[in-house]
Amino acid sequence: MNQKIDYKKVIKVSENGLAGKKPDISLFSGIFSQRRNKIDQVIIPEVHLKKRIRALAEEICKDYKKTKEINLVTILKGAFIFASDLGREIYNIVGLKGPEIHFDFIKAVTYGDEIKHSEEPERNVTIELQPKNLQGKNVLLIEDIVDQGFTLFEIQKKLLAEEKLQSLRTCVLLSKTLKNPSKKVRELKNKLVIDYLGFEIPDRWIAGYGIDAGEDFRHLPFVLTVKEDYYLNKK
């Protein structure tokens, strides 16, 4: 039996995905037969992404109903598809009567080991690209996925410290439930302010819908888990 989903709430995704069992991968195109060495399974099909993003857009429209303009500050690279779809859904709901949407982009590089370790204490984050002229703006920060949280925390801190914003809210598509986070990571994730969250996902390597695994699979319209051994051995 398929899982009954309330799209107006944060959706918890199991190890087996939203279908509750391993889906028939033949339904999701020929890439699986060609790349079985890299791909495990689809955990969030396209239909669920669309419905949850629609619900997030409805919530955002309610919160910004008296706002004339929103700056969607998108964290590169992974959040660009999510931000685009979210912006279009906001327009689909309120049309030209709603807030004017402007897109800006921010990019951060996280230095440290490329492979995440469960007890990793921290990583250094450097901002490579950030928008200008955000003073007095209502900023909605868009992130694809929160793993350990270092990148999002530093970006939030930087925007609040250096920009005289009218407001700052954060919208995240996916948040990982980590199996063995270090004390530092637990404390950091507890400090993170996430105003809008799409899905909670298990502690697996994922790709699709703008998110990459070694630059693979960003273009896919769904979210899948990848075979971690393949990418570990590739390093």
Coordinates of C-alpha atoms in Angstrom, one line a residue:
M1 CA 0.0 0.0 0.0
N2 CA 1.3 3.4 -0.9
Q3 CA 2.1 5.9 1.8
K4 CA -0.6 8.5 2.4
I5 CA 1.0 11.9 2.1
D6 CA 0.0 15.3 3.5
Y7 CA 1.7 17.7 1.1
K8 CA 1.1 20.7 3.4
K9 CA 3.5 19.3 6.1
V10 CA 7.1 18.3 6.0
I11 CA 7.3 14.9 4.4
K12 CA 9.5 12.2 6.0
V13 CA 11.1 9.9 3.5
S14 CA 12.1 6.4 4.5
E15 CA 15.1 4.4 3.3
N16 CA 12.8 2.8 0.8
G17 CA 11.5 6.1 -0.5
L18 CA 8.0 7.5 -0.6
A19 CA 6.4 4.4 -2.2
G20 CA 7.3 2.4 0.9
K21 CA 9.0 -0.3 -1.2
K22 CA 11.6 -0.3 -3.9
P23 CA 10.0 1.1 -7.0
D24 CA 10.1 -0.4 -10.5
I25 CA 13.1 1.5 -11.9
S26 CA 11.9 0.9 -15.4
L27 CA 9.3 3.6 -14.8
F28 CA 12.0 6.2 -14.5
S29 CA 13.8 6.0 -17.9
G30 CA 16.7 4.1 -19.4
I31 CA 19.4 5.6 -17.3
F32 CA 19.0 2.8 -14.8
S33 CA 19.9 0.1 -17.2
Q34 CA 22.9 2.1 -18.4
R35 CA 24.2 3.2 -15.0
R36 CA 23.2 0.5 -12.5
N37 CA 26.8 0.7 -11.1
K38 CA 26.0 4.3 -9.8
I39 CA 22.3 4.3 -9.0
D40 CA 20.4 2.7 -6.1
Q41 CA 16.8 3.8 -6.3
V42 CA 14.4 6.7 -6.6
I43 CA 13.3 7.9 -3.2
I44 CA 11.2 11.0 -4.2
P45 CA 9.4 10.7 -7.6
E46 CA 8.8 13.9 -9.6
V47 CA 5.0 14.0 -8.8
H48 CA 5.8 14.3 -5.0
L49 CA 8.4 17.0 -5.6
K50 CA 5.9 19.1 -7.6
K51 CA 3.1 18.7 -5.1
R52 CA 5.2 19.6 -2.1
I53 CA 6.8 22.6 -3.8
R54 CA 3.3 23.8 -4.7
A55 CA 2.4 23.6 -1.0
L56 CA 5.6 25.4 0.0
A57 CA 4.8 28.2 -2.5
E58 CA 1.3 28.5 -1.0
E59 CA 2.7 28.9 2.5
I60 CA 5.2 31.5 1.2
C61 CA 2.5 33.5 -0.5
K62 CA 0.5 33.7 2.7
D63 CA 3.5 34.9 4.7
Y64 CA 4.5 37.5 2.0
K65 CA 1.0 38.6 1.1
K66 CA 1.7 42.2 2.2
T67 CA 5.2 42.3 0.6
K68 CA 5.8 44.0 -2.7
E69 CA 9.1 42.3 -3.6
I70 CA 11.0 39.1 -2.6
N71 CA 14.6 38.4 -3.4
L72 CA 15.1 34.7 -3.9
V73 CA 18.8 34.3 -3.0
T74 CA 19.7 30.9 -4.4
I75 CA 22.7 28.9 -3.1
L76 CA 24.6 27.5 -6.1
K77 CA 24.8 25.0 -7.7
G78 CA 22.3 22.6 -6.3
A79 CA 19.3 24.9 -5.5
F80 CA 18.9 26.4 -9.0
I81 CA 16.2 24.1 -10.2
F82 CA 14.3 24.2 -6.9
A83 CA 14.4 28.0 -6.8
S84 CA 13.2 28.3 -10.4
D85 CA 10.3 25.9 -9.9
L86 CA 9.4 27.6 -6.6
G87 CA 9.4 31.1 -8.2
R88 CA 7.1 29.9 -10.9
E89 CA 4.7 28.3 -8.4
I90 CA 4.5 31.6 -6.5
Y91 CA 3.5 33.3 -9.8
N92 CA 1.0 30.5 -10.6
I93 CA -0.7 31.1 -7.2
V94 CA -0.8 34.9 -7.0
G95 CA 0.0 36.0 -10.6
L96 CA 1.1 39.6 -11.1
K97 CA -1.0 40.7 -8.0
G98 CA 1.6 39.0 -5.8
P99 CA 5.1 40.1 -4.8
E100 CA 7.6 40.8 -7.6
I101 CA 10.2 38.0 -7.6
H102 CA 13.9 38.8 -8.1
F103 CA 16.6 36.1 -8.3
D104 CA 20.1 36.5 -6.8
F105 CA 22.8 33.9 -6.3
I106 CA 25.3 33.0 -3.7
K107 CA 28.0 30.4 -3.8
A108 CA 30.1 28.9 -1.0
V109 CA 33.0 26.5 -1.0
T110 CA 33.4 24.2 1.9
Y111 CA 37.0 23.2 2.5
G112 CA 37.9 20.0 4.2
D113 CA 37.7 16.3 3.3
E114 CA 35.6 15.8 0.2
I115 CA 34.0 12.7 1.8
K116 CA 31.8 13.4 4.8
H117 CA 32.6 11.4 8.0
S118 CA 30.0 10.7 10.6
E119 CA 32.0 12.2 13.5
E120 CA 33.4 15.1 11.5
P121 CA 33.7 18.1 13.9
E122 CA 33.5 21.0 11.4
R123 CA 34.4 22.4 8.0
N124 CA 35.6 25.8 6.9
V125 CA 33.3 27.7 4.6
T126 CA 34.3 30.5 2.2
I127 CA 31.8 32.6 0.2
E128 CA 33.0 32.9 -3.4
L129 CA 30.0 34.8 -4.8
Q130 CA 27.4 36.8 -3.2
P131 CA 24.7 39.3 -4.3
K132 CA 25.0 43.0 -4.0
N133 CA 22.5 45.7 -3.0
L134 CA 20.3 43.6 -0.6
Q135 CA 20.0 46.4 1.9
G136 CA 16.4 46.9 2.9
K137 CA 15.3 43.8 0.9
N138 CA 13.1 40.9 1.9
V139 CA 15.3 37.9 1.3
L140 CA 14.2 34.3 0.9
L141 CA 17.3 32.1 1.0
I142 CA 16.9 29.0 -1.1
E143 CA 18.9 25.8 -0.3
D144 CA 18.7 22.4 -1.9
I145 CA 19.8 20.2 1.0
V146 CA 21.0 20.5 4.6
D147 CA 23.5 17.8 5.4
Q148 CA 25.8 18.8 8.3
G149 CA 24.6 22.4 8.0
F150 CA 28.0 24.2 7.9
T151 CA 27.3 26.0 4.6
L152 CA 23.8 27.2 5.3
F153 CA 24.8 28.4 8.8
E154 CA 27.7 30.5 7.5
I155 CA 25.6 32.0 4.7
Q156 CA 22.8 33.0 7.1
K157 CA 25.4 34.5 9.5
K158 CA 27.1 36.5 6.7
L159 CA 23.9 37.9 5.3
L160 CA 22.6 38.9 8.7
A161 CA 26.0 40.5 9.7
E162 CA 26.9 42.3 6.5
E163 CA 23.6 43.2 4.9
K164 CA 20.9 45.4 6.4
L165 CA 18.0 43.2 5.3
Q166 CA 14.4 44.0 5.8
S167 CA 13.9 40.3 6.6
L168 CA 15.5 36.9 6.1
R169 CA 13.7 33.6 5.8
T170 CA 15.1 30.3 4.6
C171 CA 13.5 27.6 2.4
V172 CA 15.2 24.2 2.2
L173 CA 14.1 21.4 0.0
L174 CA 15.7 18.5 1.8
S175 CA 17.2 18.0 5.3
K176 CA 19.1 14.8 6.2
T177 CA 18.6 13.0 9.4
L178 CA 22.2 12.1 10.2
K179 CA 23.0 8.8 11.8
N180 CA 26.1 9.7 13.9
P181 CA 26.6 13.4 13.9
S182 CA 29.4 14.9 16.0
K183 CA 28.5 17.1 19.0
K184 CA 29.5 20.2 17.0
V185 CA 27.2 19.2 14.1
R186 CA 24.2 18.5 16.4
E187 CA 24.6 21.9 18.1
L188 CA 24.9 23.6 14.7
K189 CA 21.8 22.0 13.2
N190 CA 19.9 23.0 16.3
K191 CA 20.9 26.6 15.7
L192 CA 19.8 26.6 12.1
V193 CA 16.7 28.6 11.3
I194 CA 14.7 26.9 8.5
D195 CA 11.3 28.6 7.9
Y196 CA 10.2 26.3 5.1
L197 CA 11.2 22.7 4.7
G198 CA 10.1 20.2 2.0
F199 CA 11.3 16.8 3.0
E200 CA 13.3 15.0 5.7
I201 CA 15.4 12.3 4.2
P202 CA 17.6 9.4 5.5
D203 CA 21.4 9.7 5.8
R204 CA 22.2 8.5 2.2
W205 CA 24.0 10.0 -0.7
I206 CA 21.5 11.4 -3.1
A207 CA 21.3 13.2 -6.5
G208 CA 18.8 14.5 -8.9
Y209 CA 16.7 17.7 -9.1
G210 CA 19.7 20.0 -9.2
I211 CA 21.8 18.0 -6.7
D212 CA 24.8 16.1 -8.0
A213 CA 26.9 13.1 -7.1
G214 CA 30.3 13.8 -8.5
E215 CA 28.5 16.1 -11.0
D216 CA 26.3 13.2 -12.1
F217 CA 22.5 13.4 -12.3
R218 CA 21.7 17.1 -11.7
H219 CA 19.3 17.1 -14.6
L220 CA 17.0 14.4 -13.4
P221 CA 13.5 15.5 -12.4
F222 CA 13.4 13.2 -9.3
V223 CA 15.6 12.5 -6.3
L224 CA 17.5 9.2 -6.1
T225 CA 20.0 7.5 -3.9
V226 CA 23.3 6.6 -5.4
K227 CA 25.7 3.7 -4.7
E228 CA 28.2 5.2 -2.2
D229 CA 30.9 2.6 -2.9
Y230 CA 31.1 3.7 -6.5
Y231 CA 31.9 7.3 -5.6
L232 CA 34.2 6.4 -2.7
N233 CA 36.3 4.2 -4.9
K234 CA 36.3 6.9 -7.6
K235 CA 38.1 9.4 -5.4

